[in-house]
Tab-separated table of C-alpha atoms and ligand atoms in Angstrom:
chain	number	residue	atom	x	y	z
A	24	UNK	CA	-54.989	-58.470	12.728
A	25	UNK	CA	-52.294	-60.960	13.594
A	26	UNK	CA	-52.544	-60.140	17.283
A	27	UNK	CA	-56.266	-60.702	17.213
A	28	UNK	CA	-55.675	-63.982	15.495
A	29	UNK	CA	-53.244	-65.045	18.197
A	30	UNK	CA	-55.660	-63.992	20.877
A	31	UNK	CA	-58.359	-65.963	19.132
A	32	UNK	CA	-56.156	-69.038	19.123
A	33	UNK	CA	-55.370	-68.579	22.809
A	34	UNK	CA	-58.942	-67.828	23.718
A	35	UNK	CA	-60.098	-70.824	21.776
A	36	UNK	CA	-57.729	-72.983	23.822
A	37	UNK	CA	-58.904	-71.468	27.081
A	38	UNK	CA	-62.526	-71.955	26.191
A	39	UNK	CA	-61.834	-75.570	25.583
A	40	UNK	CA	-59.916	-76.105	28.765
A	41	UNK	CA	-62.702	-75.751	31.326
A	42	UNK	CA	-64.688	-78.378	29.455
A	43	UNK	CA	-61.737	-80.736	29.911
A	44	UNK	CA	-61.338	-79.652	33.487
A	45	UNK	CA	-64.925	-80.393	34.264
A	46	UNK	CA	-64.411	-83.863	32.857
A	47	UNK	CA	-63.857	-86.734	35.196
A	48	UNK	CA	-60.105	-86.235	34.775
A	49	UNK	CA	-59.927	-84.704	38.235
A	50	UNK	CA	-60.729	-88.082	39.627
A	51	UNK	CA	-58.140	-90.000	37.615
A	52	UNK	CA	-55.289	-91.886	39.164
A	53	UNK	CA	-51.662	-90.720	38.757
A	54	UNK	CA	-50.940	-93.355	36.060
A	55	UNK	CA	-54.048	-92.419	34.107
A	56	UNK	CA	-53.041	-88.753	34.257
A	57	UNK	CA	-49.564	-89.624	33.018
A	58	UNK	CA	-51.043	-91.589	30.129
A	59	UNK	CA	-53.236	-88.647	29.170
A	60	UNK	CA	-50.293	-86.273	29.447
A	61	UNK	CA	-48.147	-88.385	27.119
A	62	UNK	CA	-51.000	-88.446	24.600
A	63	UNK	CA	-51.715	-84.757	24.792
A	64	UNK	CA	-48.166	-83.451	24.747
A	65	UNK	CA	-47.440	-83.936	21.023
A	66	UNK	CA	-50.826	-82.456	20.326
A	67	UNK	CA	-49.969	-79.302	22.267
A	68	UNK	CA	-46.739	-78.990	20.251
A	69	UNK	CA	-48.690	-79.085	17.057
A	70	UNK	CA	-50.893	-76.345	18.384
A	71	UNK	CA	-47.821	-74.197	18.719
A	72	UNK	CA	-47.008	-74.495	15.088
A	73	UNK	CA	-49.498	-72.082	13.615
A	74	UNK	CA	-48.587	-69.543	16.275
A	75	UNK	CA	-45.035	-69.063	15.157
A	76	UNK	CA	-45.708	-67.849	11.640
A	77	UNK	CA	-47.965	-65.103	12.945
A	78	UNK	CA	-45.470	-63.543	15.287
A	79	UNK	CA	-47.064	-60.140	15.908
A	80	UNK	CA	-43.730	-58.344	15.647
A	81	UNK	CA	-42.810	-59.881	12.349
A	82	UNK	CA	-46.301	-59.320	11.065
A	83	UNK	CA	-46.419	-55.703	12.204
A	84	UNK	CA	-43.008	-55.051	10.665
A	85	UNK	CA	-44.089	-56.599	7.415
A	86	UNK	CA	-47.169	-54.436	7.417
A	87	UNK	CA	-45.340	-51.200	8.140
A	88	UNK	CA	-42.835	-52.098	5.469
A	89	UNK	CA	-45.689	-52.413	3.020
A	90	UNK	CA	-45.312	-56.157	2.961
A	91	UNK	CA	-47.971	-58.776	2.911
A	92	UNK	CA	-51.007	-58.104	5.035
A	93	UNK	CA	-53.228	-60.472	7.004
A	94	UNK	CA	-55.111	-61.123	3.838
A	95	UNK	CA	-52.060	-62.375	2.049
A	96	UNK	CA	-52.157	-66.000	2.954
A	97	UNK	CA	-49.294	-66.944	0.661
A	98	UNK	CA	-46.903	-64.727	2.546
A	99	UNK	CA	-47.441	-66.461	5.868
A	100	UNK	CA	-44.809	-69.172	5.531
A	101	UNK	CA	-42.150	-66.589	4.622
A	102	UNK	CA	-42.328	-64.982	8.028
A	103	UNK	CA	-40.630	-67.955	9.605
A	104	UNK	CA	-37.929	-69.729	7.621
A	105	UNK	CA	-39.119	-73.250	7.057
A	106	UNK	CA	-36.049	-74.878	8.619
A	107	UNK	CA	-36.386	-72.946	11.888
A	108	UNK	CA	-39.630	-74.075	13.424
A	109	UNK	CA	-38.804	-77.735	13.863
A	110	UNK	CA	-35.411	-76.888	15.342
A	111	UNK	CA	-36.935	-74.528	17.851
A	112	UNK	CA	-39.668	-76.953	18.634
A	113	UNK	CA	-37.085	-79.603	19.184
A	114	UNK	CA	-35.791	-77.529	22.082
A	115	UNK	CA	-39.165	-76.793	23.542
A	116	UNK	CA	-40.271	-80.013	25.268
A	117	UNK	CA	-38.017	-79.721	28.312
A	118	UNK	CA	-38.959	-76.161	28.930
A	119	UNK	CA	-42.516	-76.909	28.028
A	120	UNK	CA	-42.584	-79.609	30.632
A	121	UNK	CA	-41.009	-77.274	33.159
A	122	UNK	CA	-43.523	-74.620	32.331
A	123	UNK	CA	-46.344	-77.085	32.602
A	124	UNK	CA	-45.017	-78.332	35.907
A	125	UNK	CA	-44.828	-74.768	37.187
A	126	UNK	CA	-48.275	-73.981	35.867
A	127	UNK	CA	-49.625	-77.044	37.611
A	128	UNK	CA	-47.932	-76.091	40.843
A	129	UNK	CA	-49.220	-72.557	40.674
A	130	UNK	CA	-52.781	-73.272	39.565
A	131	UNK	CA	-55.659	-74.309	41.740
A	132	UNK	CA	-57.480	-77.033	39.969
A	133	UNK	CA	-56.728	-75.679	36.497
A	134	UNK	CA	-54.749	-78.671	35.353
A	135	UNK	CA	-57.260	-79.355	32.678
A	136	UNK	CA	-56.085	-76.288	30.720
A	137	UNK	CA	-52.594	-77.481	30.005
A	138	UNK	CA	-53.292	-79.692	27.006
A	139	UNK	CA	-55.044	-76.964	25.031
A	140	UNK	CA	-53.364	-73.776	26.363
A	141	UNK	CA	-49.805	-73.811	25.127
A	142	UNK	CA	-47.704	-72.920	28.164
A	143	UNK	CA	-45.118	-70.223	27.571
A	144	UNK	CA	-41.760	-71.828	26.946
A	145	UNK	CA	-39.124	-70.996	29.512
A	146	UNK	CA	-36.347	-69.602	27.403
A	147	UNK	CA	-32.643	-69.944	28.216
A	148	UNK	CA	-31.027	-67.091	30.122
A	149	UNK	CA	-30.369	-64.079	27.968
A	150	UNK	CA	-33.555	-64.551	25.932
A	151	UNK	CA	-36.948	-63.083	26.492
A	152	UNK	CA	-40.305	-63.700	24.930
A	153	UNK	CA	-41.232	-60.767	22.791
A	154	UNK	CA	-44.510	-59.578	24.193
A	155	UNK	CA	-47.421	-57.989	22.447
A	156	UNK	CA	-46.330	-55.118	20.310
A	157	UNK	CA	-49.511	-53.120	20.353
A	158	UNK	CA	-47.569	-49.825	20.193
A	159	UNK	CA	-46.552	-50.648	16.620
A	160	UNK	CA	-50.184	-50.577	15.624
A	161	UNK	CA	-51.054	-47.678	17.928
A	162	UNK	CA	-48.255	-45.443	16.627
A	163	UNK	CA	-50.094	-43.761	13.737
A	164	UNK	CA	-52.713	-42.417	16.155
A	165	UNK	CA	-50.217	-40.083	17.822
A	166	UNK	CA	-49.517	-38.057	14.722
A	167	UNK	CA	-47.437	-35.083	15.686
A	168	UNK	CA	-48.341	-31.618	14.538
A	169	UNK	CA	-45.910	-30.064	12.089
A	170	UNK	CA	-44.555	-27.810	14.833
A	171	UNK	CA	-43.950	-30.797	17.088
A	172	UNK	CA	-42.073	-32.466	14.261
A	173	UNK	CA	-40.059	-29.295	13.695
A	174	UNK	CA	-39.327	-29.086	17.397
A	175	UNK	CA	-38.378	-32.743	17.494
A	176	UNK	CA	-36.150	-32.296	14.459
A	177	UNK	CA	-34.396	-29.339	16.029
A	178	UNK	CA	-34.242	-30.921	19.458
A	179	UNK	CA	-30.654	-32.004	18.940
A	180	UNK	CA	-29.597	-28.413	18.330
A	181	UNK	CA	-31.780	-26.967	21.084
A	182	UNK	CA	-31.122	-29.604	23.756
A	183	UNK	CA	-27.396	-29.427	23.231
A	184	UNK	CA	-27.415	-25.646	23.282
A	185	UNK	CA	-29.666	-25.145	26.268
A	186	UNK	CA	-27.862	-27.840	28.244
A	187	UNK	CA	-24.493	-26.262	27.587
A	188	UNK	CA	-25.789	-22.774	28.328
A	189	UNK	CA	-27.319	-23.842	31.632
A	190	UNK	CA	-24.046	-25.523	32.580
A	191	UNK	CA	-22.116	-22.405	31.587
A	192	UNK	CA	-24.064	-20.086	33.848
A	193	UNK	CA	-24.435	-22.377	36.831
A	194	UNK	CA	-22.906	-20.507	39.782
A	195	UNK	CA	-21.319	-17.931	37.478
A	196	UNK	CA	-22.156	-14.305	36.910
A	197	UNK	CA	-22.173	-12.833	33.424
A	198	UNK	CA	-18.679	-11.528	32.646
A	199	UNK	CA	-16.367	-11.295	29.637
A	200	UNK	CA	-15.257	-14.923	29.948
A	201	UNK	CA	-18.788	-16.365	30.083
A	202	UNK	CA	-19.871	-14.109	27.218
A	203	UNK	CA	-17.049	-15.418	25.074
A	204	UNK	CA	-17.876	-19.002	25.928
A	205	UNK	CA	-21.507	-18.345	25.096
A	206	UNK	CA	-20.536	-16.975	21.692
A	207	UNK	CA	-18.483	-20.098	21.017
A	208	UNK	CA	-21.419	-22.342	21.891
A	209	UNK	CA	-23.720	-20.424	19.570
A	210	UNK	CA	-21.208	-20.568	16.723
A	211	UNK	CA	-20.790	-24.304	17.235
A	212	UNK	CA	-24.559	-24.622	16.832
A	213	UNK	CA	-24.085	-23.192	13.289
A	214	UNK	CA	-25.903	-19.930	14.110
A	215	UNK	CA	-23.105	-17.860	12.611
A	216	UNK	CA	-20.741	-15.306	14.121
A	217	UNK	CA	-23.003	-12.332	13.503
A	218	UNK	CA	-26.027	-13.784	15.284
A	219	UNK	CA	-23.900	-15.230	18.083
A	220	UNK	CA	-22.520	-11.753	18.771
A	221	UNK	CA	-25.948	-10.171	18.676
A	222	UNK	CA	-27.242	-12.633	21.244
A	223	UNK	CA	-24.217	-12.138	23.486
A	224	UNK	CA	-24.467	-8.328	23.208
A	225	UNK	CA	-28.146	-8.272	24.106
A	226	UNK	CA	-27.568	-10.566	27.063
A	227	UNK	CA	-24.651	-8.446	28.180
A	228	UNK	CA	-26.653	-5.216	28.063
A	229	UNK	CA	-29.439	-6.802	30.132
A	230	UNK	CA	-27.584	-8.808	32.728
A	231	UNK	CA	-23.863	-7.955	32.889
A	232	UNK	CA	-22.478	-8.746	36.355
A	233	UNK	CA	-25.679	-10.529	37.368
A	234	UNK	CA	-26.843	-14.105	37.593
A	235	UNK	CA	-28.115	-15.579	34.354
A	236	UNK	CA	-30.500	-18.487	33.915
A	237	UNK	CA	-30.878	-20.777	30.946
A	238	UNK	CA	-34.335	-19.237	30.419
A	239	UNK	CA	-32.824	-15.739	30.134
A	240	UNK	CA	-30.560	-16.913	27.350
A	241	UNK	CA	-33.272	-18.924	25.573
A	242	UNK	CA	-35.611	-15.920	25.582
A	243	UNK	CA	-32.972	-13.567	24.181
A	244	UNK	CA	-31.736	-16.155	21.716
A	245	UNK	CA	-35.248	-16.722	20.423
A	246	UNK	CA	-35.895	-12.972	20.055
A	247	UNK	CA	-32.602	-12.352	18.219
A	248	UNK	CA	-33.033	-15.329	15.902
A	249	UNK	CA	-36.553	-14.129	15.098
A	250	UNK	CA	-35.117	-10.716	14.170
A	251	UNK	CA	-32.725	-12.354	11.705
A	252	UNK	CA	-35.306	-14.703	10.221
A	253	UNK	CA	-38.395	-12.480	10.045
A	254	UNK	CA	-37.202	-10.516	6.997
A	255	UNK	CA	-36.594	-13.707	4.997
A	256	UNK	CA	-39.818	-15.498	5.935
A	257	UNK	CA	-41.742	-14.645	2.807
A	258	UNK	CA	-44.446	-16.252	0.732
A	259	UNK	CA	-43.507	-17.591	-2.665
A	260	UNK	CA	-44.920	-14.981	-5.007
A	261	UNK	CA	-46.384	-16.256	-8.234
A	262	UNK	CA	-46.931	-13.933	-11.155
A	263	UNK	CA	-49.839	-15.642	-12.790
A	264	UNK	CA	-49.837	-13.154	-15.641
A	265	UNK	CA	-47.103	-15.425	-16.910
A	266	UNK	CA	-48.639	-18.502	-18.371
A	267	UNK	CA	-46.837	-20.404	-17.029
A	268	UNK	CA	-44.959	-19.002	-14.059
A	269	UNK	CA	-41.737	-21.034	-14.336
A	270	UNK	CA	-40.121	-22.383	-11.183
A	271	UNK	CA	-36.689	-23.953	-11.584
A	272	UNK	CA	-35.733	-26.175	-8.663
A	273	UNK	CA	-32.036	-26.647	-7.961
A	274	UNK	CA	-29.975	-28.196	-5.194
A	275	UNK	CA	-27.583	-31.000	-4.426
A	276	UNK	CA	-28.858	-34.535	-5.053
A	277	UNK	CA	-30.755	-35.949	-2.145
A	278	UNK	CA	-31.636	-32.585	-0.621
A	279	UNK	CA	-35.291	-33.206	-1.435
A	280	UNK	CA	-35.867	-31.468	-4.773
A	281	UNK	CA	-38.214	-34.019	-6.276
A	282	UNK	CA	-40.189	-34.542	-3.078
A	283	UNK	CA	-40.519	-30.798	-2.576
A	284	UNK	CA	-41.721	-30.361	-6.149
A	285	UNK	CA	-44.390	-32.982	-5.463
A	286	UNK	CA	-45.486	-31.191	-2.301
A	287	UNK	CA	-45.592	-27.817	-4.081
A	288	UNK	CA	-47.571	-29.317	-6.946
A	289	UNK	CA	-50.063	-30.747	-4.448
A	290	UNK	CA	-50.616	-27.335	-2.884
A	291	UNK	CA	-50.929	-25.547	-6.215
A	292	UNK	CA	-53.139	-28.041	-8.026
A	293	UNK	CA	-55.155	-28.407	-4.829
A	294	UNK	CA	-56.037	-24.744	-5.097
A	295	UNK	CA	-57.198	-25.159	-8.674
A	296	UNK	CA	-54.082	-24.136	-10.614
A	297	UNK	CA	-52.971	-26.040	-13.678
A	298	UNK	CA	-49.519	-27.413	-13.001
A	299	UNK	CA	-46.921	-29.105	-15.182
A	300	UNK	CA	-43.864	-30.937	-13.851
A	301	UNK	CA	-40.751	-31.365	-16.007
A	302	UNK	CA	-38.161	-34.035	-15.257
A	303	UNK	CA	-34.994	-32.070	-15.936
A	304	UNK	CA	-32.804	-34.446	-13.916
A	305	UNK	CA	-32.069	-36.552	-16.969
A	306	UNK	CA	-29.197	-38.410	-15.338
A	307	UNK	CA	-31.199	-40.695	-13.081
A	308	UNK	CA	-34.002	-42.899	-14.310
A	309	UNK	CA	-35.357	-43.086	-10.755
A	310	UNK	CA	-35.575	-39.288	-10.535
A	311	UNK	CA	-37.679	-39.198	-13.713
A	312	UNK	CA	-39.939	-41.993	-12.466
A	313	UNK	CA	-40.305	-40.405	-9.047
A	314	UNK	CA	-41.416	-37.104	-10.557
A	315	UNK	CA	-43.900	-38.898	-12.801
A	316	UNK	CA	-45.401	-40.534	-9.706
A	317	UNK	CA	-45.726	-37.138	-8.026
A	318	UNK	CA	-47.376	-35.745	-11.176
A	319	UNK	CA	-49.908	-38.574	-11.131
A	320	UNK	CA	-50.562	-38.142	-7.415
A	321	UNK	CA	-51.121	-34.428	-7.721
A	322	UNK	CA	-53.055	-34.393	-10.983
A	323	UNK	CA	-50.295	-32.424	-12.695
A	324	UNK	CA	-49.180	-32.706	-16.318
A	325	UNK	CA	-45.816	-34.345	-16.767
A	326	UNK	CA	-43.084	-34.032	-19.323
A	327	UNK	CA	-39.973	-36.173	-19.325
A	328	UNK	CA	-37.377	-37.313	-21.781
A	329	UNK	CA	-34.907	-40.108	-22.387
A	330	UNK	CA	-32.237	-40.831	-19.824
A	331	UNK	CA	-29.133	-38.806	-20.601
A	332	UNK	CA	-30.950	-36.394	-22.925
A	333	UNK	CA	-30.153	-32.679	-22.911
A	334	UNK	CA	-31.799	-31.137	-19.844
A	335	UNK	CA	-31.932	-27.664	-21.401
A	336	UNK	CA	-33.731	-29.092	-24.436
A	337	UNK	CA	-36.272	-30.699	-22.108
A	338	UNK	CA	-36.756	-27.409	-20.248
A	339	UNK	CA	-37.393	-25.617	-23.528
A	340	UNK	CA	-39.917	-28.221	-24.700
A	341	UNK	CA	-41.615	-28.146	-21.311
A	342	UNK	CA	-41.988	-24.373	-21.433
A	343	UNK	CA	-43.503	-24.539	-24.915
A	344	UNK	CA	-45.903	-27.313	-23.985
A	345	UNK	CA	-46.942	-25.613	-20.754
A	346	UNK	CA	-47.703	-22.482	-22.751
A	347	UNK	CA	-49.686	-24.432	-25.301
A	348	UNK	CA	-51.692	-26.087	-22.528
A	349	UNK	CA	-52.129	-22.795	-20.695
A	350	UNK	CA	-50.560	-24.123	-17.532
A	351	UNK	CA	-50.425	-21.708	-14.625
A	352	UNK	CA	-47.201	-23.060	-13.183
A	353	UNK	CA	-44.352	-25.091	-14.669
A	354	UNK	CA	-41.955	-26.642	-12.155
A	355	UNK	CA	-38.670	-27.966	-13.547
A	356	UNK	CA	-36.584	-30.514	-11.637
A	357	UNK	CA	-32.821	-30.525	-12.226
A	358	UNK	CA	-29.803	-32.682	-11.492
A	359	UNK	CA	-27.565	-31.717	-8.610
A	360	UNK	CA	-24.353	-33.630	-9.142
A	361	UNK	CA	-21.844	-31.543	-7.317
A	362	UNK	CA	-19.253	-34.215	-8.070
A	363	UNK	CA	-18.860	-32.671	-11.482
A	364	UNK	CA	-19.239	-29.015	-10.729
A	365	UNK	CA	-18.150	-27.654	-14.123
A	366	UNK	CA	-20.663	-29.811	-15.958
A	367	UNK	CA	-23.394	-28.997	-13.475
A	368	UNK	CA	-22.760	-25.278	-13.817
A	369	UNK	CA	-22.835	-25.312	-17.582
A	370	UNK	CA	-26.000	-27.419	-17.593
A	371	UNK	CA	-27.841	-25.108	-15.181
A	372	UNK	CA	-26.614	-22.005	-16.981
A	373	UNK	CA	-27.825	-23.470	-20.256
A	374	UNK	CA	-31.270	-24.238	-18.809
A	375	UNK	CA	-31.608	-20.659	-17.564
A	376	UNK	CA	-30.410	-19.273	-20.914
A	377	UNK	CA	-32.754	-21.425	-22.946
A	378	UNK	CA	-35.793	-20.566	-20.828
A	379	UNK	CA	-34.878	-16.884	-21.270
A	380	UNK	CA	-35.243	-17.270	-25.024
A	381	UNK	CA	-38.957	-17.908	-24.592
A	382	UNK	CA	-39.459	-15.279	-21.903
A	383	UNK	CA	-36.652	-12.959	-20.794
A	384	UNK	CA	-37.977	-13.089	-17.212
A	385	UNK	CA	-37.946	-16.894	-17.050
A	386	UNK	CA	-37.274	-18.735	-14.866
A	387	UNK	CA	-39.446	-16.522	-12.701
A	388	UNK	CA	-38.420	-18.293	-9.501
A	389	UNK	CA	-35.274	-20.309	-8.837
A	390	UNK	CA	-35.780	-22.393	-5.731
A	391	UNK	CA	-32.975	-24.137	-3.929
A	392	UNK	CA	-33.600	-27.024	-1.543
A	393	UNK	CA	-31.311	-27.422	1.459
A	394	UNK	CA	-31.108	-30.534	3.605
A	395	UNK	CA	-31.314	-29.492	7.258
A	396	UNK	CA	-29.272	-32.470	8.390
A	397	UNK	CA	-26.143	-31.304	6.580
A	398	UNK	CA	-25.348	-28.298	8.787
A	399	UNK	CA	-22.482	-26.080	7.673
A	400	UNK	CA	-22.322	-27.661	4.226
A	401	UNK	CA	-25.640	-26.002	3.360
A	402	UNK	CA	-23.909	-22.601	3.443
A	403	UNK	CA	-21.434	-23.704	0.749
A	404	UNK	CA	-24.258	-25.093	-1.351
A	405	UNK	CA	-26.106	-21.781	-1.335
A	406	UNK	CA	-22.948	-20.014	-2.453
A	407	UNK	CA	-22.439	-22.413	-5.372
A	408	UNK	CA	-26.008	-22.503	-6.638
A	409	UNK	CA	-26.602	-18.825	-6.130
A	410	UNK	CA	-23.744	-18.046	-8.496
A	411	UNK	CA	-24.641	-20.669	-11.058
A	412	UNK	CA	-28.408	-20.470	-11.220
A	413	UNK	CA	-29.327	-17.162	-9.593
A	414	UNK	CA	-31.230	-18.711	-6.699
A	415	UNK	CA	-34.095	-16.453	-5.642
A	416	UNK	CA	-35.392	-18.369	-2.620
A	417	UNK	CA	-34.851	-21.348	-0.357
A	418	UNK	CA	-36.720	-24.307	1.045
A	419	UNK	CA	-35.159	-26.204	3.911
A	420	UNK	CA	-36.122	-29.879	3.991
A	421	UNK	CA	-35.866	-32.697	6.560
A	422	UNK	CA	-36.429	-30.457	9.553
A	423	UNK	CA	-38.288	-33.379	11.082
A	424	UNK	CA	-35.207	-35.579	11.202
A	425	UNK	CA	-32.108	-34.949	13.243
A	426	UNK	CA	-31.826	-31.484	11.854
A	427	UNK	CA	-29.107	-28.949	12.423
A	428	UNK	CA	-31.285	-25.961	11.704
A	429	UNK	CA	-28.923	-23.340	13.098
A	430	UNK	CA	-27.324	-22.990	9.680
A	431	UNK	CA	-30.505	-21.482	8.266
A	432	UNK	CA	-29.992	-18.534	10.617
A	433	UNK	CA	-26.430	-18.054	9.372
A	434	UNK	CA	-27.574	-18.356	5.752
A	435	UNK	CA	-30.374	-15.835	6.322
A	436	UNK	CA	-27.967	-13.385	7.954
A	437	UNK	CA	-25.454	-13.702	5.131
A	438	UNK	CA	-27.524	-14.156	1.960
A	439	UNK	CA	-30.842	-12.623	2.975
A	440	UNK	CA	-32.598	-14.930	0.516
A	441	UNK	CA	-36.295	-15.553	1.125
A	442	UNK	CA	-37.125	-18.836	2.852
A	443	UNK	CA	-40.504	-19.902	1.548
A	444	UNK	CA	-41.231	-23.284	3.047
A	445	UNK	CA	-39.805	-25.947	5.288
A	446	UNK	CA	-40.110	-29.706	4.827
A	447	UNK	CA	-41.156	-31.578	7.945
A	448	UNK	CA	-41.683	-35.081	6.556
A	449	UNK	CA	-41.864	-37.193	3.445
A	450	UNK	CA	-45.624	-36.972	3.037
A	451	UNK	CA	-47.479	-34.899	0.489
A	452	UNK	CA	-48.698	-32.416	3.137
A	453	UNK	CA	-45.414	-32.121	4.994
A	454	UNK	CA	-44.448	-28.739	3.598
A	455	UNK	CA	-45.173	-25.711	5.760
A	456	UNK	CA	-44.753	-21.995	5.133
A	457	UNK	CA	-41.660	-20.797	6.926
A	458	UNK	CA	-42.445	-18.910	10.141
A	459	UNK	CA	-39.553	-17.064	11.729
A	460	UNK	CA	-40.812	-17.172	15.290
A	461	UNK	CA	-41.788	-20.840	15.261
A	462	UNK	CA	-38.370	-21.729	13.982
A	463	UNK	CA	-36.627	-19.506	16.534
A	464	UNK	CA	-38.694	-20.986	19.366
A	465	UNK	CA	-37.824	-24.503	18.264
A	466	UNK	CA	-34.084	-23.806	18.141
A	467	UNK	CA	-34.011	-21.886	21.400
A	468	UNK	CA	-36.197	-24.456	23.173
A	469	UNK	CA	-38.903	-21.929	24.035
A	470	UNK	CA	-42.467	-23.165	24.466
A	471	UNK	CA	-44.735	-22.535	21.500
B	25	GTP	N1	-37.849	-36.784	6.668
B	25	GTP	C1	-37.906	-36.086	5.531
B	25	GTP	N2	-37.474	-36.649	4.394
B	25	GTP	C2	-37.525	-35.920	3.259
B	25	GTP	C3	-38.012	-34.602	3.238
B	25	GTP	N3	-37.922	-34.156	1.943
B	25	GTP	C4	-37.407	-35.163	1.214
B	25	GTP	N4	-37.156	-36.238	1.984
B	25	GTP	C5	-36.582	-37.529	1.607
B	25	GTP	O1	-35.246	-37.321	1.174
B	25	GTP	C6	-34.908	-38.257	0.162
B	25	GTP	C7	-34.357	-37.510	-1.054
B	25	GTP	O2	-35.401	-36.738	-1.575
B	25	GTP	P1	-35.520	-36.431	-3.137
B	25	GTP	O3	-36.731	-35.601	-3.311
B	25	GTP	O4	-35.398	-37.658	-3.956
B	25	GTP	O5	-34.223	-35.568	-3.335
B	25	GTP	P2	-33.615	-35.020	-4.684
B	25	GTP	O6	-32.916	-33.766	-4.348
B	25	GTP	O7	-34.643	-34.947	-5.740
B	25	GTP	O8	-32.570	-36.135	-4.998
B	25	GTP	P3	-32.261	-36.822	-6.395
B	25	GTP	O9	-33.552	-37.455	-6.846
B	25	GTP	O10	-31.205	-37.812	-6.044
B	25	GTP	O11	-31.815	-35.747	-7.298
B	25	GTP	C8	-36.160	-39.039	-0.129
B	25	GTP	O12	-36.103	-40.249	0.576
B	25	GTP	C9	-37.272	-38.154	0.430
B	25	GTP	O13	-38.394	-38.908	0.833
B	25	GTP	C10	-38.468	-34.026	4.488
B	25	GTP	O14	-38.882	-32.873	4.588
B	25	GTP	N5	-38.381	-34.819	5.590
C-alpha cells in the first residue's frame, strides 16, 4: 500500500544514514561539513519528490472512491497536479533548513542522517502535516451489525427524544403539564398522535404524581411502540402456485425501489428460486441499466424495453415471458415521478389492469418503498400510492442513514399495512426482515 511504500522510502533513508554517520564525517572540520551540506541539500529535495505523489490520504481516498490502486502506475502523477510540486518545494528550503537545524540540535550524534532522511518541513502557522491515515484502511474491519446500523440510523430520533425527555422530567413530578409536553415531544418525533397519547397514558397510570426518569419513559415508549408495530411486522408471503408470483414495486423516485428489488432478488435467487426482473421505469435510462446490473449480480433474468416505451406493455410482456420460462417470481420496477401525479396514476393503474388480464390476482404483491430520511412526507406517499396502486406492504429503506424512523410507527398505526423488510445500507445483503421490538428499542434508545 501507499503507506507501506512511504515507510519503505523512509526506512531506506534511515538504513542508509548510519552508514554515513559511521563515516569519517564526524571528524570533519566546520567548512568541510558546510561543503557536504551544500552538496547534499539539493539531493534531499529530490528525494522528497516521489513522496508527494503518494500522499497516503490522497491515495486512500482514491482507493475508496474506486480510483486507481497502487498497481495503477499511470495514475500516480494525477494525484498531485504537476504545477504544484515545484512551487511547494520552492518554499521548503528555509523550513527544511530550520528543521535540519532543529534536528541537529536535538540529536546526539545523528547528524549523518539528515542528508538521506528528509526532515519534516516546518509549515507556516495554520497548517499541519497530515499524519498517517491508517484508520481509512482499518475502517472496513469494524463492520457494524445490521442492528447497530439501524440504531445508528435512528440515533438522531432517539438521542433527541431521550435528551428532551430527560430534561423535561428533571426535578419535576409527573403532572398534566409534563404529560402534555411529553406528548408534544413524541408527536414532533413523527410517532403520531395516537401513539404519543398511548405512551403518555401508560406513563400516567404508572407514575402520576411521582418522579419520572428518562429510563421509565424509554421503557414504556419501547413497549408501546412494539405494540403498534408487532401486528405489521410480517413476512412477505409468496404464493408459489402462481408461476410467477408477481411483485410490483412502487414508490417515489429515489426511495430505493431499484436497490430493494436487487436485494430481494438476491435473497430469492439465493434460495434457489427462479427470478425475473422487469425494468418498468421506462423514463430513466439509468434506472433500466441499474436494474440490469442487479439482474446480472443476482443471476436473475432481465427484461427491459426502449426508453420512453409503454410501461404497461413492458409489464405484460414480462409476465408472459416469466410464465414461458417458468419463473417463480417476477419483480417489476416502476417510475415514481410524483411531479406529474395524474400521469403517474394512470400509468400505475394501467400496469395493474394489464397484469390482471393475464391473471386476475396479479399483481400478487404491491410493495411500496419509503425513504426513512423523509419523515412526515412518507405518510403522504403511502396515501397516494395506496389509492393508485393498491399497496399491500411496505419496505422502509435508508434506516442506516440519518433516519427519522418515527413516521413508520405513525404509518403502521394509521394504515396497518404489513412492513416486510427494512433497508440498512446500499449493499446486496443490507435488507433485513422487519422486527417490531428491534425497531422500537432503537427509537426509544433501549439496549438490545
Ligand atoms: N444508505 C442506504 N442507501 C440506500 C438504501 N436503499 C437504497 N439506497 C440508495 O438510495 C439511492 C436511490 O436508490 P434507488 O434504488 O435508485 O431508488 P429508486 O427508487 O429506484 O430511484 P429511481 O431509480 O430514481 O427511480 C441509491 O443511491 C441507493 O444506493 C438503504 O437502505 N440505505
